[in-house]
Amino acid sequence: MAKNGEGCAIGIDLGTTYSCVAVWKETEDRIEIIQNEQGNKITPSFVAFTDDQRLIGDAAKNQAATNPENTVFDAKRLIGRKHSDPIIKNDMMLWPFKVIAGVDDKPMIVVKYHGKEKHLFVEEISSMVLTKMREIAEAYLESPVKNAVITVPAYFNDSQRKATIDAGTIAGLNVMRIINEPTAAAIAYGLEKRTNCEEERSIFIFDLGGGTFDVSLLTIKGKDFKVQATAGNTHLGGEDFDNRMVEYFVEEFKRKSKLDIAGNSKALRRLRSACERAKRTLSWTTCTTVEVDSLFQGIDFCFSITRARFEELNMNMFRECIETVDKCLNDAKMDKSSVHDVVLVGGSSRIPKVQELLQDFFKGKDLCKSINPDEAVAYGAAVQAALLSGGIKNVPNLVLSDVTPLSLGILVQVDIMSVVIPRNTTTPVKKTEGYTTDRDNLSRVLIEVYEGERARASDNSLLGSFVLSGIPPTPRGHPLDVCFAIDENGILSVSAKEKTNGSKNEITITNDKGRLSTEEIKRLIQEAQRFQAEDKKFLRKANAMNSLDDYIYKMKKSLKNDYINSKLSSEEKEKISSAITKATNLLDAGNNKPVEIEVLEDYVKELESMFKPIVGKIDLLFAFY
């Protein structure tokens, strides 16, 4: 492993509910899934704000029930979307935190931090989770990390991918590549279980996570990984199954107690956490109990739920998953019997009914459960990161070909979308189509770029537009060339040319519509640095106060011990009592009003210097006592 962080690249699975980070260990020629400070290999994608500090990961999720309005999760469901999106409107009814419309209809998250209302871009929240993953990696590697490969759902559109790159930039990362989650999982499966595969094998990846669902069909032959087709839903996963349970139990509680908790964010957060635990439990048992003490107005909540009822509540979504599987195979023009391996990825793929339906669809074929569904995506991302870093020995030299999830084209005639790149086209790709002007003597043409599968352009997503000027005045039918190019990250650029007597005009669209500007990104990077500085300042103060508190405890204990008390001089006792009083006053002041960190730290140093002989004497006496 390179000692310099610039040469070390990590793979990050930025998930809706949990995130994971991994790195290639050059000394052992393998991928290491990195544990966080709690010893867990997956970290909750939660960010919380209090009057004192900002929390990320486990610490944020653990206090969600007591601080629901300022605990943000599901940021991945917001990223790259509009506030007016019907999907977002539905989610907002379930989220305890506030989401408002910002400039250009971008969703903004409203929280209270240090007693003040703060408006945050979704990219900022995602960047905080990415920063946490980077810090976890840096603690393990003992060196700075700048380069990363970040995964996204295969069905993320262009704006969602670019927003994810923006989040990485704000987090201080150089995003080397955006890679699709099922493709990353296929790399993990191929390298772990199908090394040196000489004959071509068809691998079907079924990736059902906390907030998104993706399926991809790949062929693996040797080190060649080629995606044939992909399909999915960027708004389907474990969170939706939890929501169904919450809705069910809210009604049950209302029926039994005549009380409605639908508007109480704290009660809903506690109930949601209990439902999430119950969902996991039902994956290995057929019945469980959802219990929450004093859920609402002092009333305890205790209801049992069977696996059958859970399946009934979510059956339409389970069946939607299977329909998506069928769609992917049809797109690839492949029969289900031709699939060699069906690989399960994502925590929600553990649900027994999902596995049963999937196995029935593939006519009883055994499902591959040999790779860890929570870690496979980060594993594949780390392999790609090591490959892109260069100079790292023994990294598997695989060749990866992905596909574009949605069709791309331009507006022609009256609201008709002309497809230039059909969905499931292998990327990277560059394709040029010829068009003509539709009116006489046009000197300029508006090129509007769309993404989607509908015939009407207005039913699809407008990615952006630009004007091609400099066209000579001619009758309609003047030829133009429009070129679409998709790079390794799945990012699109579009250009148009007009050639007459050797002259040409060209412009490229980079889709800034709805995206953070360069100035905004710079501002958010500075904001992120301020957040980190505030976090460090809080930890410094907490450590200084803990040191004072520890000192007070130790001194009080020494004075209460008869044997040690008899060995101290009256002058030493007076010094200890005086020190306890001053330290206690500082602690009380620090808890109730702002106290300069330097004042606390300086007094800790003063105590260490002044009372080192006394403390040493006490420690020695404790050792012999």
XYZ file of C-alpha atoms in Angstrom:
625
model
C 0.000 0.000 0.000
C 1.368 3.389 -0.939
C 2.276 5.463 2.112
C 1.228 8.662 0.433
C -2.537 9.097 0.523
C -2.462 10.498 -3.009
C -1.530 7.034 -4.300
C -4.099 5.165 -2.239
C -7.651 4.796 -3.532
C -10.666 3.429 -1.687
C -14.008 2.020 -2.766
C -17.145 3.469 -1.135
C -20.617 1.968 -1.249
C -22.726 5.053 -0.505
C -25.981 3.441 0.566
C -29.427 4.764 1.426
C -29.449 3.228 4.896
C -25.879 1.959 5.376
C -22.527 2.738 3.755
C -19.354 0.666 3.516
C -15.711 1.349 2.610
C -13.004 -1.011 1.385
C -9.405 -0.917 0.165
C -6.985 -3.213 -1.660
C -4.334 -4.548 0.763
C -1.226 -4.783 -1.370
C 0.722 -6.679 1.298
C -1.844 -9.491 1.293
C -3.208 -9.207 -2.277
C -6.806 -8.968 -1.125
C -9.628 -6.550 -0.394
C -10.136 -5.389 3.195
C -13.598 -4.229 4.284
C -12.713 -1.544 6.839
C -14.377 -1.479 10.252
C -15.558 1.770 11.796
C -14.732 2.882 15.343
C -17.621 0.741 16.626
C -16.083 -2.359 15.064
C -18.841 -2.542 12.409
C -18.150 -2.992 8.700
C -21.258 -1.028 7.723
C -22.038 2.495 8.949
C -25.535 4.060 9.074
C -25.989 6.805 6.461
C -27.334 9.149 9.148
C -26.325 12.742 9.972
C -27.641 14.495 13.084
C -27.362 18.044 14.433
C -27.655 19.179 18.056
C -27.021 22.388 19.953
C -23.488 21.176 20.652
C -22.285 19.072 17.746
C -22.797 17.254 14.456
C -22.990 13.457 14.517
C -22.485 11.025 11.641
C -23.057 7.275 11.436
C -23.844 5.120 14.480
C -23.830 8.089 16.871
C -26.403 9.898 14.714
C -28.708 6.904 14.378
C -28.517 6.055 18.084
C -30.029 9.420 19.064
C -32.584 9.571 16.238
C -35.530 8.735 18.503
C -34.856 11.699 20.820
C -33.911 14.175 18.081
C -35.915 13.121 14.990
C -36.412 16.574 13.440
C -32.652 17.135 13.200
C -31.588 13.610 12.238
C -31.306 13.253 8.460
C -31.371 9.928 6.608
C -32.432 8.690 3.169
C -30.416 11.495 1.502
C -29.767 9.150 -1.411
C -33.487 9.197 -2.191
C -33.338 12.978 -2.564
C -30.073 13.404 -4.436
C -30.409 14.621 -8.013
C -34.206 14.975 -7.729
C -36.573 17.964 -7.709
C -38.563 19.048 -4.665
C -41.727 18.858 -6.787
C -41.083 15.208 -7.692
C -44.185 13.201 -6.578
C -41.878 10.557 -5.079
C -40.282 13.195 -2.838
C -43.700 14.551 -1.850
C -44.736 11.081 -0.645
C -41.482 10.564 1.277
C -41.788 13.932 2.989
C -44.952 12.699 4.690
C -42.892 9.993 6.381
C -39.692 11.878 7.187
C -39.466 13.649 10.566
C -37.035 16.243 9.199
C -38.186 19.201 7.096
C -37.545 19.463 3.338
C -38.252 22.689 1.433
C -37.830 23.874 -2.147
C -34.665 25.821 -2.898
C -33.410 27.586 -6.023
C -34.368 25.752 -9.263
C -36.664 23.483 -7.201
C -33.689 21.778 -5.555
C -34.696 20.129 -2.252
C -33.167 21.740 0.838
C -33.062 20.057 4.246
C -33.853 22.255 7.255
C -32.237 21.480 10.632
C -31.365 23.324 13.837
C -27.663 23.490 14.637
C -26.146 25.502 17.499
C -29.636 26.864 18.116
C -29.964 28.325 14.603
C -31.923 27.144 11.586
C -29.673 25.864 8.819
C -30.570 24.978 5.215
C -28.512 22.198 3.654
C -28.234 20.837 0.119
C -28.743 17.079 -0.211
C -25.218 16.883 -1.649
C -23.943 18.320 1.647
C -25.584 15.550 3.667
C -24.204 12.871 1.333
C -20.783 14.538 1.497
C -20.862 14.248 5.298
C -21.449 10.494 5.036
C -18.650 10.248 2.455
C -16.378 12.249 4.761
C -17.114 9.751 7.528
C -16.201 6.841 5.241
C -12.993 8.608 4.223
C -12.068 9.182 7.876
C -12.721 5.499 8.676
C -10.330 4.553 5.860
C -7.710 7.101 6.934
C -7.760 5.790 10.506
C -7.145 2.257 9.212
C -4.506 3.210 6.618
C -2.833 5.776 8.900
C -2.480 8.142 5.949
C -4.597 10.726 4.114
C -6.960 9.506 1.385
C -7.977 11.598 -1.617
C -8.979 9.159 -4.372
C -12.151 7.098 -4.373
C -14.487 5.064 -6.537
C -18.108 5.614 -5.437
C -20.986 3.318 -6.327
C -24.473 4.360 -7.440
C -27.620 2.387 -8.350
C -27.509 1.228 -11.967
C -30.761 3.085 -12.600
C -29.486 6.445 -11.363
C -30.018 9.046 -14.068
C -27.508 11.584 -15.325
C -28.331 14.296 -12.764
C -28.217 11.808 -9.865
C -24.768 10.595 -10.929
C -23.433 14.122 -11.255
C -24.896 15.103 -7.891
C -23.080 12.129 -6.337
C -19.795 13.329 -7.862
C -20.503 16.799 -6.426
C -21.019 15.219 -2.978
C -17.654 13.482 -3.309
C -15.973 16.758 -4.281
C -17.472 18.544 -1.253
C -16.150 15.700 0.927
C -12.632 16.463 -0.322
C -12.442 13.386 -2.537
C -11.207 13.013 -6.073
C -13.949 10.795 -7.534
C -11.975 8.638 -9.942
C -14.996 6.756 -11.195
C -18.695 6.264 -10.593
C -19.535 2.550 -10.859
C -22.930 0.842 -10.834
C -23.680 -1.126 -7.669
C -24.671 -4.444 -9.303
C -21.605 -4.239 -11.530
C -19.404 -3.761 -8.458
C -21.103 -6.753 -6.824
C -20.466 -8.819 -9.953
C -16.757 -7.989 -9.704
C -16.791 -9.210 -6.100
C -18.567 -12.430 -7.045
C -16.463 -13.020 -10.155
C -13.153 -12.562 -8.339
C -14.161 -14.481 -5.221
C -16.021 -17.386 -6.780
C -15.379 -17.482 -10.511
C -11.667 -16.847 -10.930
C -10.060 -18.225 -14.089
C -13.461 -18.847 -15.665
C -12.548 -19.918 -19.208
C -16.081 -20.534 -20.460
C -18.486 -17.622 -20.627
C -20.940 -17.557 -17.715
C -24.076 -15.476 -17.393
C -24.358 -13.891 -13.947
C -27.586 -12.287 -12.757
C -27.133 -9.770 -9.926
C -30.201 -9.159 -7.751
C -29.420 -6.102 -5.615
C -32.164 -5.153 -3.151
C -30.876 -2.619 -0.624
C -32.323 -0.220 1.893
C -33.625 2.341 -0.586
C -32.895 1.205 -4.139
C -33.344 -1.916 -6.246
C -31.175 -2.914 -9.207
C -30.751 -5.974 -11.342
C -28.038 -6.545 -13.919
C -27.219 -9.372 -16.263
C -23.515 -9.792 -16.945
C -21.343 -12.227 -18.811
C -17.993 -13.180 -17.324
C -15.260 -14.851 -19.326
C -11.817 -14.876 -17.811
C -11.179 -11.294 -16.749
C -13.804 -9.779 -19.072
C -16.897 -8.472 -17.274
C -19.579 -7.268 -19.681
C -22.974 -5.926 -18.613
C -25.687 -7.045 -21.037
C -28.694 -5.274 -19.524
C -29.805 -3.521 -16.382
C -33.115 -2.506 -14.830
C -34.317 -1.252 -11.483
C -36.128 1.217 -9.308
C -34.296 4.016 -7.499
C -37.103 4.134 -4.948
C -37.695 0.572 -3.770
C -36.041 -1.180 -0.842
C -36.023 -2.053 2.832
C -37.139 1.436 3.854
C -40.379 0.914 1.937
C -40.982 -2.404 3.690
C -40.414 -0.628 7.026
C -42.903 2.080 5.997
C -45.599 -0.512 5.321
C -45.084 -1.982 8.781
C -45.170 1.467 10.399
C -48.429 2.336 8.611
C -49.928 -0.984 9.701
C -48.967 -0.547 13.355
C -50.090 3.090 13.465
C -53.545 1.864 12.489
C -53.372 -0.997 14.995
C -52.371 1.390 17.789
C -55.151 3.770 16.764
C -57.711 0.946 16.761
C -56.640 -0.297 20.184
C -55.959 2.964 22.050
C -58.065 5.433 20.013
C -54.938 7.605 19.692
C -53.262 8.682 16.433
C -49.459 8.948 16.516
C -49.171 9.879 12.832
C -48.180 13.464 13.650
C -45.722 12.674 16.440
C -42.221 12.443 14.968
C -40.574 11.010 18.094
C -43.135 8.232 18.455
C -42.889 7.410 14.730
C -39.095 7.293 14.857
C -39.123 4.869 17.791
C -41.767 2.734 16.095
C -39.793 2.729 12.822
C -36.655 1.524 14.594
C -38.648 -1.279 16.219
C -40.159 -2.224 12.843
C -36.720 -2.344 11.235
C -35.535 -4.757 13.945
C -38.679 -6.862 13.504
C -38.145 -7.039 9.737
C -34.636 -8.401 10.274
C -35.880 -10.887 12.873
C -38.569 -12.191 10.502
C -35.844 -13.254 8.077
C -34.939 -16.127 10.419
C -38.116 -16.667 12.467
C -41.809 -16.863 11.572
C -43.133 -14.561 14.289
C -41.850 -11.692 16.406
C -43.098 -8.959 18.717
C -42.745 -5.228 18.188
C -42.385 -3.555 21.584
C -41.915 0.137 22.425
C -42.180 1.291 26.030
C -44.343 4.375 26.551
C -44.757 4.961 22.824
C -47.331 7.740 23.120
C -48.925 9.513 26.099
C -47.447 6.920 28.442
C -49.045 3.963 26.650
C -46.795 0.970 25.957
C -46.841 -0.547 22.470
C -46.730 -4.332 22.127
C -47.986 -6.120 19.008
C -46.927 -9.380 17.410
C -46.446 -9.781 13.673
C -46.001 -12.962 11.670
C -43.826 -13.427 8.636
C -47.002 -14.148 6.651
C -48.509 -10.768 7.597
C -45.243 -8.975 6.758
C -45.249 -10.677 3.353
C -48.880 -9.756 2.790
C -48.158 -6.085 3.549
C -45.318 -5.963 1.026
C -46.311 -8.553 -1.597
C -46.997 -6.007 -4.359
C -43.447 -4.616 -3.982
C -41.946 -8.126 -3.884
C -43.765 -8.934 -7.123
C -42.529 -5.667 -8.651
C -38.996 -6.905 -7.994
C -39.670 -10.081 -9.989
C -41.280 -8.098 -12.820
C -38.094 -6.018 -13.003
C -36.031 -9.228 -13.218
C -38.158 -10.368 -16.160
C -37.792 -6.957 -17.856
C -33.992 -7.123 -17.572
C -33.851 -10.582 -19.165
C -36.157 -9.452 -21.973
C -33.958 -6.419 -22.637
C -30.944 -8.721 -22.886
C -32.929 -11.123 -25.109
C -31.898 -13.987 -22.860
C -33.961 -16.875 -21.523
C -33.953 -17.453 -17.767
C -32.668 -20.996 -18.323
C -29.461 -19.557 -19.822
C -28.499 -17.818 -16.568
C -25.762 -19.752 -14.758
C -25.660 -17.936 -11.401
C -28.179 -15.759 -9.551
C -26.319 -13.674 -6.964
C -28.014 -11.956 -4.018
C -26.772 -8.512 -2.974
C -28.118 -5.917 -0.527
C -29.480 -6.438 2.974
C -33.111 -6.777 1.860
C -32.230 -9.743 -0.371
C -32.201 -11.779 2.857
C -36.016 -11.639 3.058
C -37.231 -15.261 2.648
C -40.257 -14.414 0.463
C -38.082 -12.426 -1.935
C -35.722 -15.393 -2.234
C -38.660 -17.785 -2.710
C -40.202 -15.719 -5.516
C -36.814 -15.293 -7.205
C -36.062 -19.008 -6.993
C -39.498 -19.851 -8.414
C -38.919 -17.426 -11.295
C -35.653 -19.175 -12.159
C -37.389 -22.574 -11.942
C -35.843 -23.768 -8.704
C -32.269 -22.674 -9.399
C -30.146 -22.387 -6.246
C -29.413 -18.792 -5.330
C -25.811 -17.774 -4.687
C -25.495 -16.534 -1.108
C -21.755 -17.068 -0.839
C -20.743 -13.396 -0.847
C -21.664 -10.983 1.938
C -24.613 -8.953 0.579
C -23.701 -5.923 2.721
C -20.048 -5.805 1.642
C -19.981 -7.009 -1.985
C -20.559 -3.580 -3.562
C -17.757 -1.889 -1.598
C -15.508 -4.866 -2.433
C -16.010 -4.383 -6.179
C -15.545 -0.614 -5.890
C -12.231 -1.133 -4.089
C -11.010 -3.455 -6.866
C -11.872 -0.803 -9.453
C -10.146 1.847 -7.317
C -6.961 -0.234 -7.140
C -7.025 -0.778 -10.905
C -7.422 2.934 -11.596
C -4.636 3.845 -9.166
C -2.012 2.072 -11.230
C 1.291 0.768 -9.942
C -0.332 -1.603 -7.426
C 0.901 -5.165 -7.804
C -1.249 -8.260 -8.264
C -4.565 -6.415 -8.716
C -6.790 -8.574 -10.972
C -6.518 -7.089 -14.446
C -10.204 -7.229 -15.318
C -11.866 -5.486 -18.252
C -15.214 -3.906 -17.377
C -17.964 -2.888 -19.795
C -21.166 -1.349 -18.426
C -24.389 -0.112 -20.027
C -26.466 3.062 -19.951
C -29.700 2.546 -17.981
C -31.938 4.983 -19.892
C -32.342 6.078 -23.521
C -30.858 9.438 -24.511
C -31.898 11.682 -27.385
C -33.022 15.102 -28.576
C -36.312 16.891 -29.259
C -37.376 16.849 -32.910
C -40.559 18.118 -34.590
C -43.486 18.581 -32.178
C -42.634 17.032 -28.783
C -41.046 13.898 -30.249
C -37.874 12.448 -28.727
C -35.407 11.068 -31.250
C -33.258 8.442 -29.512
C -29.528 8.680 -30.206
C -28.325 6.156 -27.603
C -30.842 3.422 -26.666
C -30.887 2.112 -23.091
C -28.603 -0.832 -22.312
C -26.023 0.405 -24.830
C -22.520 -0.629 -23.743
C -20.460 2.246 -22.319
C -18.246 4.140 -22.773
C -19.824 5.036 -26.108
C -19.778 7.805 -28.678
C -22.475 8.020 -31.329
C -23.299 10.614 -33.985
C -26.670 11.047 -35.706
C -27.519 13.276 -38.647
C -30.415 15.748 -38.426
C -31.723 18.573 -40.600
C -33.207 22.012 -39.988
C -37.028 22.134 -40.086
C -37.417 25.753 -41.291
C -35.954 27.996 -43.971
C -33.062 30.398 -43.330
C -32.367 29.370 -39.731
C -29.145 30.861 -38.370
C -29.338 29.048 -35.033
C -30.919 25.855 -33.672
C -31.920 24.957 -30.112
C -30.743 21.447 -29.142
C -32.709 19.999 -26.211
C -31.352 16.798 -24.635
C -33.739 14.314 -23.000
C -33.435 11.079 -21.017
C -36.187 8.466 -20.748
C -38.276 5.829 -22.497
C -41.437 7.762 -23.476
C -42.190 8.760 -27.070
C -43.092 12.311 -26.052
C -40.084 14.383 -25.094
C -42.115 16.265 -22.456
C -42.821 12.968 -20.655
C -39.092 12.376 -20.260
C -36.423 14.181 -18.245
C -34.890 17.309 -19.791
C -31.159 17.144 -19.071
C -30.293 20.472 -20.612
C -30.134 22.498 -23.794
C -27.772 24.619 -25.849
C -27.852 26.709 -29.014
C -25.878 25.889 -32.132
C -25.315 29.128 -34.044
C -23.483 30.109 -37.205
C -25.727 28.155 -39.575
C -25.717 29.696 -43.114
C -29.143 30.909 -44.368
C -30.428 27.990 -46.475
C -33.768 26.274 -47.131
C -34.923 23.808 -44.503
C -33.248 20.418 -44.627
C -29.753 21.767 -43.944
C -27.735 18.874 -42.420
C -26.454 18.925 -38.831
C -24.520 16.312 -36.853
C -25.354 15.692 -33.190
C -22.875 13.635 -31.178
C -23.612 11.938 -27.839
C -20.737 10.636 -25.715
C -20.940 8.742 -22.420
C -17.745 8.287 -20.412
C -16.698 5.571 -17.945
C -18.714 7.238 -15.166
C -21.902 7.165 -17.221
C -21.692 10.958 -17.555
C -23.074 12.407 -20.780
C -21.772 15.138 -23.046
C -23.487 16.306 -26.236
C -22.136 18.331 -29.126
C -23.490 19.551 -32.459
C -21.685 20.460 -35.678
C -22.514 22.210 -38.914
C -20.125 21.803 -41.863
C -20.253 24.010 -44.904
C -17.222 24.614 -47.087
C -14.903 23.494 -44.297
C -16.390 25.676 -41.563
C -17.824 24.138 -38.422
C -19.371 25.174 -35.136
C -19.406 23.059 -32.021
C -20.672 23.342 -28.454
C -20.798 20.789 -25.649
C -23.469 20.389 -23.008
C -22.298 19.395 -19.543
C -25.720 19.513 -17.837
C -25.446 22.203 -15.212
C -29.240 22.376 -15.019
C -30.280 21.659 -11.450
C -26.663 20.997 -10.504
C -24.541 22.893 -8.009
C -22.454 25.630 -9.625
C -18.674 25.783 -9.251
C -19.080 28.699 -6.832
C -21.625 26.758 -4.759
C -19.354 23.720 -4.606
C -16.447 25.901 -3.452
C -18.674 27.425 -0.779
C -19.860 24.012 0.363
C -16.282 22.716 0.526
C -15.440 25.636 2.830
C -18.613 24.895 4.811
C -17.557 21.248 5.141
C -14.172 22.369 6.439
C -15.930 24.585 8.997
C -18.066 21.628 10.070
C -14.925 19.540 10.572
C -13.263 22.352 12.492
C -16.327 22.656 14.746
C -16.360 18.882 15.278
C -12.693 18.925 16.288
C -13.300 21.900 18.572
C -16.181 20.085 20.261
C -14.042 16.956 20.767
C -11.189 19.050 22.199
C -13.554 20.632 24.702
C -15.146 17.270 25.556
C -11.710 15.692 26.115
C -10.589 18.597 28.326
C -13.780 18.407 30.399
C -13.435 14.629 30.685
C -9.857 15.092 31.926
C -11.045 17.563 34.565
C -13.902 15.278 35.581
C -11.512 12.329 35.858
C -9.155 14.420 37.983
C -11.988 15.499 40.315
C -13.107 11.885 40.747
C -9.586 10.692 41.510
C -8.862 13.460 44.011
C -12.186 13.015 45.818
C -11.598 9.296 46.031
C -8.135 9.856 47.515
C -9.475 12.180 50.207
C -12.194 9.677 51.171
C -9.675 6.852 51.579
C -8.542 6.818 55.218
C -5.205 5.134 54.535
C -4.219 7.477 51.675
C -5.617 10.498 53.531
C -3.340 9.756 56.480
C -0.281 9.765 54.211
C -0.976 13.212 52.705
C 0.218 16.398 54.369
C -2.242 19.130 55.302
C -0.722 21.330 52.565
C -1.283 18.592 49.976
C -4.884 18.122 51.159
C -5.503 21.861 50.885
C -4.077 21.937 47.358
C -6.285 18.996 46.337
C -9.432 20.597 47.831
C -8.681 23.910 46.131
C -8.046 22.149 42.829
C -11.311 20.189 43.113
C -13.253 23.413 43.738
C -11.722 25.255 40.785
C -12.106 22.270 38.445
C -15.738 21.775 39.504
C -16.484 25.446 38.853
C -14.917 25.202 35.395
C -16.932 22.075 34.613
C -20.173 23.725 35.717
C -19.378 26.793 33.626
C -18.463 24.624 30.624
C -21.781 22.781 30.809
C -23.946 25.882 31.169
C -22.218 28.552 29.089
C -19.371 28.844 26.561
C -15.908 28.427 28.071
C -12.809 28.823 25.967
C -11.263 25.435 25.193
C -7.821 26.882 25.863
C -8.890 27.804 29.429
C -9.901 24.192 30.107
C -6.803 22.723 28.449
C -4.469 25.164 30.198
C -5.919 24.288 33.596
C -5.535 20.557 32.873
C -1.860 21.198 32.057
C -1.499 23.352 35.182
C -2.907 20.560 37.319
C -0.657 17.974 35.698
C 2.392 20.135 36.359
C 1.483 21.322 39.858
C 0.203 18.058 41.264
C 2.285 15.495 39.409
C 4.172 14.563 42.605
C 0.904 14.228 44.555
C -0.824 12.229 41.801
C 2.218 9.978 41.514
C 2.190 9.451 45.279
C -1.540 8.596 45.197
C -1.044 6.162 42.299
C 1.777 4.470 44.196
C -0.338 4.219 47.336
C -3.274 2.795 45.322
C -0.916 0.208 43.830
C 0.207 -0.997 47.265
C -3.119 -0.548 49.001
